[in-house]
Tab-separated table of C-alpha atoms in Angstrom:
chain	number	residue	atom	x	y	z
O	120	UNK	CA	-39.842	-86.545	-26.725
O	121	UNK	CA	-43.341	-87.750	-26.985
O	122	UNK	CA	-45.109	-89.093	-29.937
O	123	UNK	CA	-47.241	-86.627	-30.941
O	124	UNK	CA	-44.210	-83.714	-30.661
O	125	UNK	CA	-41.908	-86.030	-32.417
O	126	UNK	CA	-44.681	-86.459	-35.585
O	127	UNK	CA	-44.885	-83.012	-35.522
O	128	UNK	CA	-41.602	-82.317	-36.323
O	129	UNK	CA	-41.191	-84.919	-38.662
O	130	UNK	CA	-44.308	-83.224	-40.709
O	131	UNK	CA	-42.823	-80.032	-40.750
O	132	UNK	CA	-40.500	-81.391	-43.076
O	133	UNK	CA	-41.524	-79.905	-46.670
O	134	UNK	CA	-42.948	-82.673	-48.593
O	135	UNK	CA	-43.845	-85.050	-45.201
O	136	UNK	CA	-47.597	-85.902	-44.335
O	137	UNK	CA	-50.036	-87.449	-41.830
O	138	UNK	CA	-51.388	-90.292	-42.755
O	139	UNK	CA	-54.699	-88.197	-43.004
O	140	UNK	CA	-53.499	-86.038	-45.619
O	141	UNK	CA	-51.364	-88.921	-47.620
O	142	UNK	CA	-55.090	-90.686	-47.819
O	143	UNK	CA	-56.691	-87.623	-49.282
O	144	UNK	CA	-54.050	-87.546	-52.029
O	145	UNK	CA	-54.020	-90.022	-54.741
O	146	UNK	CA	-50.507	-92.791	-54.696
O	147	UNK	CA	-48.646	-91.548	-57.676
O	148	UNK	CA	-46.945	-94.995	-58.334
O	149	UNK	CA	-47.622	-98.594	-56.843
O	150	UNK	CA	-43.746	-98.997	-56.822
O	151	UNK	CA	-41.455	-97.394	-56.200
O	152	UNK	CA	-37.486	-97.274	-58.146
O	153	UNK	CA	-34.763	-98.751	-57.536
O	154	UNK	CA	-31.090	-98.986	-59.102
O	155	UNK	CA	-31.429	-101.474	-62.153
O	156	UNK	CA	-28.921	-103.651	-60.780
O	157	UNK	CA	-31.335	-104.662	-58.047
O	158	UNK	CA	-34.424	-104.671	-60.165
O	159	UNK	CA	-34.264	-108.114	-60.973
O	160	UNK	CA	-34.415	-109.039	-57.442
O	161	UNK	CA	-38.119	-107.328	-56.583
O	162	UNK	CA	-41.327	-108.372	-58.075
O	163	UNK	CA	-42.421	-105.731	-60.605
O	164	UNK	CA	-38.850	-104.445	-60.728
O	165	UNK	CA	-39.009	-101.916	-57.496
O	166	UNK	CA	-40.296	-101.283	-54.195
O	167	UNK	CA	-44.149	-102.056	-53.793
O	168	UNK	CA	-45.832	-100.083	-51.882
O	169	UNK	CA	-47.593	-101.111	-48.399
O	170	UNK	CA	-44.717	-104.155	-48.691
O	171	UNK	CA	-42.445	-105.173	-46.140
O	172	UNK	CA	-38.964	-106.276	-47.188
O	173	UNK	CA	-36.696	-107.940	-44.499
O	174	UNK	CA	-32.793	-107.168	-46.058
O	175	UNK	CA	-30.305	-109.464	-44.169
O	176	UNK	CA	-25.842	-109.836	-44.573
O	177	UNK	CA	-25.491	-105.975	-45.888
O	178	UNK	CA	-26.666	-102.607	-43.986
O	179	UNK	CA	-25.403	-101.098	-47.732
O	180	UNK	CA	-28.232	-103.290	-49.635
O	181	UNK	CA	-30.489	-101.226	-47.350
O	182	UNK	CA	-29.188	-98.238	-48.351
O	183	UNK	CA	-28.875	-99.035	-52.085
O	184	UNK	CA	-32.217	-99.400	-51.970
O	185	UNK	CA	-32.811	-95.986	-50.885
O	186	UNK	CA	-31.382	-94.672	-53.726
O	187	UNK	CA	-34.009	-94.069	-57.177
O	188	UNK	CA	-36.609	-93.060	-55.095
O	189	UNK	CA	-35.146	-90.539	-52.956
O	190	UNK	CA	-33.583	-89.122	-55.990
O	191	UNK	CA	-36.926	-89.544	-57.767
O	192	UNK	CA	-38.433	-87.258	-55.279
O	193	UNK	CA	-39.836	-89.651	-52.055
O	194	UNK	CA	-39.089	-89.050	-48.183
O	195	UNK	CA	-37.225	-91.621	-46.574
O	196	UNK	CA	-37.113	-92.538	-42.295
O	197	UNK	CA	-34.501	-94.751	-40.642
O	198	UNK	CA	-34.696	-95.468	-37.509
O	199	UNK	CA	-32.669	-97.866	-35.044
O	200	UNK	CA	-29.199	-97.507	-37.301
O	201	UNK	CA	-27.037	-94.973	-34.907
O	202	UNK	CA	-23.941	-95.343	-36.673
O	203	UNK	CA	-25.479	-95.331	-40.379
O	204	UNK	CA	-22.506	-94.153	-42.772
O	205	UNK	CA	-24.087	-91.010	-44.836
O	206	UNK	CA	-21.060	-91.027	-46.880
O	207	UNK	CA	-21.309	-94.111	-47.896
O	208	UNK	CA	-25.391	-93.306	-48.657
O	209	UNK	CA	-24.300	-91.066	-50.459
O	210	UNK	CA	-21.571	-93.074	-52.182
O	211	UNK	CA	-24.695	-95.394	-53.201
O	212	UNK	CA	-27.241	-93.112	-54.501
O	213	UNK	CA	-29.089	-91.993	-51.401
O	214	UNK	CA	-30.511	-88.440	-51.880
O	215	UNK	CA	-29.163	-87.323	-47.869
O	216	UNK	CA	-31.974	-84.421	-48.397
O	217	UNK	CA	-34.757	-86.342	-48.180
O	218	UNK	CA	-33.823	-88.529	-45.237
O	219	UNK	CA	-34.841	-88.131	-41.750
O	220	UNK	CA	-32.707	-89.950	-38.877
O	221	UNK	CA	-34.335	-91.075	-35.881
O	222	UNK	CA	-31.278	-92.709	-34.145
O	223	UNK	CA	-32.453	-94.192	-31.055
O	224	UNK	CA	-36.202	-94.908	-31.118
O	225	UNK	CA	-35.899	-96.146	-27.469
O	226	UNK	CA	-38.954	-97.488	-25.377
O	227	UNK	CA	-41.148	-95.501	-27.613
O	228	UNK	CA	-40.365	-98.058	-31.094
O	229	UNK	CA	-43.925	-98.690	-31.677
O	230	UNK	CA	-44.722	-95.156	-31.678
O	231	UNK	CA	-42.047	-94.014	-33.134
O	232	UNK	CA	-42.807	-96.708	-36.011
O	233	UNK	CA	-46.215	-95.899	-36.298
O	234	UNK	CA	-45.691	-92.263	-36.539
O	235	UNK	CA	-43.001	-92.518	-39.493
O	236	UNK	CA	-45.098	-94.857	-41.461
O	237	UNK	CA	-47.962	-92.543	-41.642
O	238	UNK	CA	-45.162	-90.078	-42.546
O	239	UNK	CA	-42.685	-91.562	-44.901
O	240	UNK	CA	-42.938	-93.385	-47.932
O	241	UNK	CA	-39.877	-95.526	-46.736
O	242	UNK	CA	-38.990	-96.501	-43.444
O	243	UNK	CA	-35.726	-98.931	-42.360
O	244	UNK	CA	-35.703	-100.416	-39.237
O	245	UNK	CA	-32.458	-101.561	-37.611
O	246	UNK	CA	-31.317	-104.744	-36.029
O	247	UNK	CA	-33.752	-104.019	-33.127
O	248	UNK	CA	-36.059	-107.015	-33.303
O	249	UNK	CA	-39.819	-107.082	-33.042
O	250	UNK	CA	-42.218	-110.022	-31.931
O	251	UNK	CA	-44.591	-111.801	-34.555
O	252	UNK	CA	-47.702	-109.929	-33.188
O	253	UNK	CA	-46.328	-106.534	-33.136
O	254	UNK	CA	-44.529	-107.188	-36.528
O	255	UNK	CA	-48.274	-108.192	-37.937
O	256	UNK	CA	-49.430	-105.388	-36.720
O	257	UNK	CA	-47.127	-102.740	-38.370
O	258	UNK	CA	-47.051	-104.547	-41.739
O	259	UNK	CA	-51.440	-103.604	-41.272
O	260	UNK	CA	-50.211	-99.870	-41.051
O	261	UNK	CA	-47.649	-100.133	-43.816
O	262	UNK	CA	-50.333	-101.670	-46.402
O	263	UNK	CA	-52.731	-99.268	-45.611
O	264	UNK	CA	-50.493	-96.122	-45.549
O	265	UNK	CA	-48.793	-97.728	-48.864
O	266	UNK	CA	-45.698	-97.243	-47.155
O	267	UNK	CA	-42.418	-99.554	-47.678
O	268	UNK	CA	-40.241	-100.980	-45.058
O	269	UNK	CA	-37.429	-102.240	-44.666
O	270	UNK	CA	-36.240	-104.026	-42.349
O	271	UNK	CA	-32.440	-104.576	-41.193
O	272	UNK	CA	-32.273	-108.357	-40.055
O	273	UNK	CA	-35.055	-110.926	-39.954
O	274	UNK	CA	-38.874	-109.455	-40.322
O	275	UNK	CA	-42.183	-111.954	-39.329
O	276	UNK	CA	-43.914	-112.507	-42.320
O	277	UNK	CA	-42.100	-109.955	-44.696
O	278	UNK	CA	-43.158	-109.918	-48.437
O	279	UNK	CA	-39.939	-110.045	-49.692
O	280	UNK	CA	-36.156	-111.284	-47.841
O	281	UNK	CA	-33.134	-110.644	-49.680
O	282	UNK	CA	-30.367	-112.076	-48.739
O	283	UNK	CA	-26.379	-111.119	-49.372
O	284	UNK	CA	-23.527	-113.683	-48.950
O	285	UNK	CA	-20.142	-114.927	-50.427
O	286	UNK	CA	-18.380	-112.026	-50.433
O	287	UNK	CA	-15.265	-111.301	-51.946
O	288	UNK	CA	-13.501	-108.012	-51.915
O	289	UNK	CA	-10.874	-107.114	-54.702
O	290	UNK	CA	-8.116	-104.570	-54.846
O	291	UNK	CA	-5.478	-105.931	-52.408
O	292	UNK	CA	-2.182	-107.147	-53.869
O	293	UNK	CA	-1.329	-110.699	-52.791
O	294	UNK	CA	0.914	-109.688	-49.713
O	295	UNK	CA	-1.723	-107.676	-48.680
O	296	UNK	CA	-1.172	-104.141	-49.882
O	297	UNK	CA	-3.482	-101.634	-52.086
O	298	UNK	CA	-6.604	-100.362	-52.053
O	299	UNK	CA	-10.209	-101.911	-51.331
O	300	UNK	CA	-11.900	-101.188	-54.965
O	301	UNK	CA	-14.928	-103.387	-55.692
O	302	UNK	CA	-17.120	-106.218	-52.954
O	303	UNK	CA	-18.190	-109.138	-54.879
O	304	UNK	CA	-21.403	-110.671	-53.761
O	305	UNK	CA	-24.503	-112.921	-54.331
O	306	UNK	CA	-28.011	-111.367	-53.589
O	307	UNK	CA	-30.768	-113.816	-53.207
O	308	UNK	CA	-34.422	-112.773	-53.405
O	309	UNK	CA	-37.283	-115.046	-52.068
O	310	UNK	CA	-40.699	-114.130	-50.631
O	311	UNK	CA	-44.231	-114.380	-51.434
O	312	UNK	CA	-46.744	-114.487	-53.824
O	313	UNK	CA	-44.733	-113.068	-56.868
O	314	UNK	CA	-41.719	-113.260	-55.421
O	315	UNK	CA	-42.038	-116.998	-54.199
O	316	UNK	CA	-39.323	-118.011	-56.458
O	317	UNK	CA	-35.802	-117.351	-55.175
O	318	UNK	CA	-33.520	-115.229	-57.523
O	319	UNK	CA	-30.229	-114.718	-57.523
O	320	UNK	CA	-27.668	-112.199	-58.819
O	321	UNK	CA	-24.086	-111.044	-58.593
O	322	UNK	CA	-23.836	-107.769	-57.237
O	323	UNK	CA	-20.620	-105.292	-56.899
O	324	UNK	CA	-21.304	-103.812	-53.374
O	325	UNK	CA	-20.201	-100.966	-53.425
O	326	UNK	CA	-18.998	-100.646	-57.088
O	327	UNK	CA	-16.251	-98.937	-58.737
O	328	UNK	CA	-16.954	-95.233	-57.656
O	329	UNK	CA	-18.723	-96.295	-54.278
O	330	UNK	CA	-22.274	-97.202	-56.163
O	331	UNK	CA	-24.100	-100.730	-56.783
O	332	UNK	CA	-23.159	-102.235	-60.061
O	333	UNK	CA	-24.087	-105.520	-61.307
O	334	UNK	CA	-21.553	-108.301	-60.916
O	335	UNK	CA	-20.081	-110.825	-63.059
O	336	UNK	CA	-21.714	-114.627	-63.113
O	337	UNK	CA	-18.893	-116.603	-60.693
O	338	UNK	CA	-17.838	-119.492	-62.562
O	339	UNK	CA	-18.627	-122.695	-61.275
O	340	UNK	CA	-16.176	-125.433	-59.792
O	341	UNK	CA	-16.028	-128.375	-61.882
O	342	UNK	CA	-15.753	-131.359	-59.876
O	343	UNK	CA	-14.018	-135.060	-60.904
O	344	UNK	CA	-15.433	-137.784	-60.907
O	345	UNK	CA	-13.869	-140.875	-60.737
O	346	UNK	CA	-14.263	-143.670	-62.867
């Protein structure tokens, strides 16, 4: 499908708009929600829009992410994730009614890009890897449409990288039996300008229930010291 046909579609959407028409309507908020258990991670406590946030270890970060502000009332595009779990969006928040699925972007990625970002007022990107001067180019767009994306893996120059490691699941007996309840892990924000200072937080992802919680502080390993 070309371009043009495909950004058609997408606008017929109720509540989707050109770039043109997003310009001739004021920005209701400079940022945009998120969960409070992943406030503390984001300058300004949310999603700032015309940012670019590269989220790498946990496709379900991503999707937390999604959640406030599709349930607050914004459009969301992903793009380049063809097995994306909507149950387990859903299990984290995500609004499923106000997110538009563009599987396999193909040759077309720029376009395609392009064409949500004018559209959308978040966009994720899968694991699909962009050079430096093409990834310059669409942070431009996403500044000017005030547009947030994120970005599945490593992003050239992103505002903000979070980053999700030592996990630890619970729920499973000793010899191996039960049920998977809770994910332990630590998120780690760093990035510029405000966000220049790394931050870190435990996280429960998912939660009890399938949703982001916040995590207890792991204790630390005191070490001996001889002598």
């Amino acid at each position: 499908m070309a371009v043009p046909d495909a950004l058609a579609g997408l606008t017929a959407i109720p509540g989707v708009g050109t770039a043109a028409q997003l310009s001739s309507s004021p920005v209701a908020d400079d940022v945009l929600a998120v969960l409070p258990p992943l406030a503390g991670l984001l300058p300004g406590g949310g999603l700032k829009r015309g940012s670019t946030v590269s989220v790498r270890g946990a496709t379900s970060l991503v999707l937390a992410l999604l959640a406030a502000a599709t349930r607050e009332g914004s459009w969301a595009a992903v793009t380049g994730l063809p097995e994306l779990g909507l149950a387990a969006a859903a299990e984290l928040g995500v609004d499923l009614e106000r997110i538009a699925l563009v599987p396999h972007p193909g040759a077309e990625l720029t376009g395609v890009l392009s064409a949500l970002v004018d559209g959308f007022d978040l966009v994720v990107l899968g694991p699909v890897g962009v050079q430096p001067q093409l990834a310059r180019r669409l942070a431009g767009r996403v500044r000017n449409r005030g547009t947030v994306l994120l970005a599945v893996g490593p992003w050239p120059g992103a505002d903000v990288e979070l980053r999700v490691s030592g996990r630890r699941w619970h729920g499973l007996t000793p010899d191996g039996h039960g049920h998977l309840r809770t994910r332990e892990v630590v998120a780690t924000s760093v990035g510029r300008g405000a966000a220049v200072r790394p931050s870190s937080m435990p996280l429960q992802l998912p939660g009890p229930g399938g949703a982001v919680a916040a995590g207890e502080p792991r204790k630390r390993r005191l070490a001996e010291v001889a002598g």
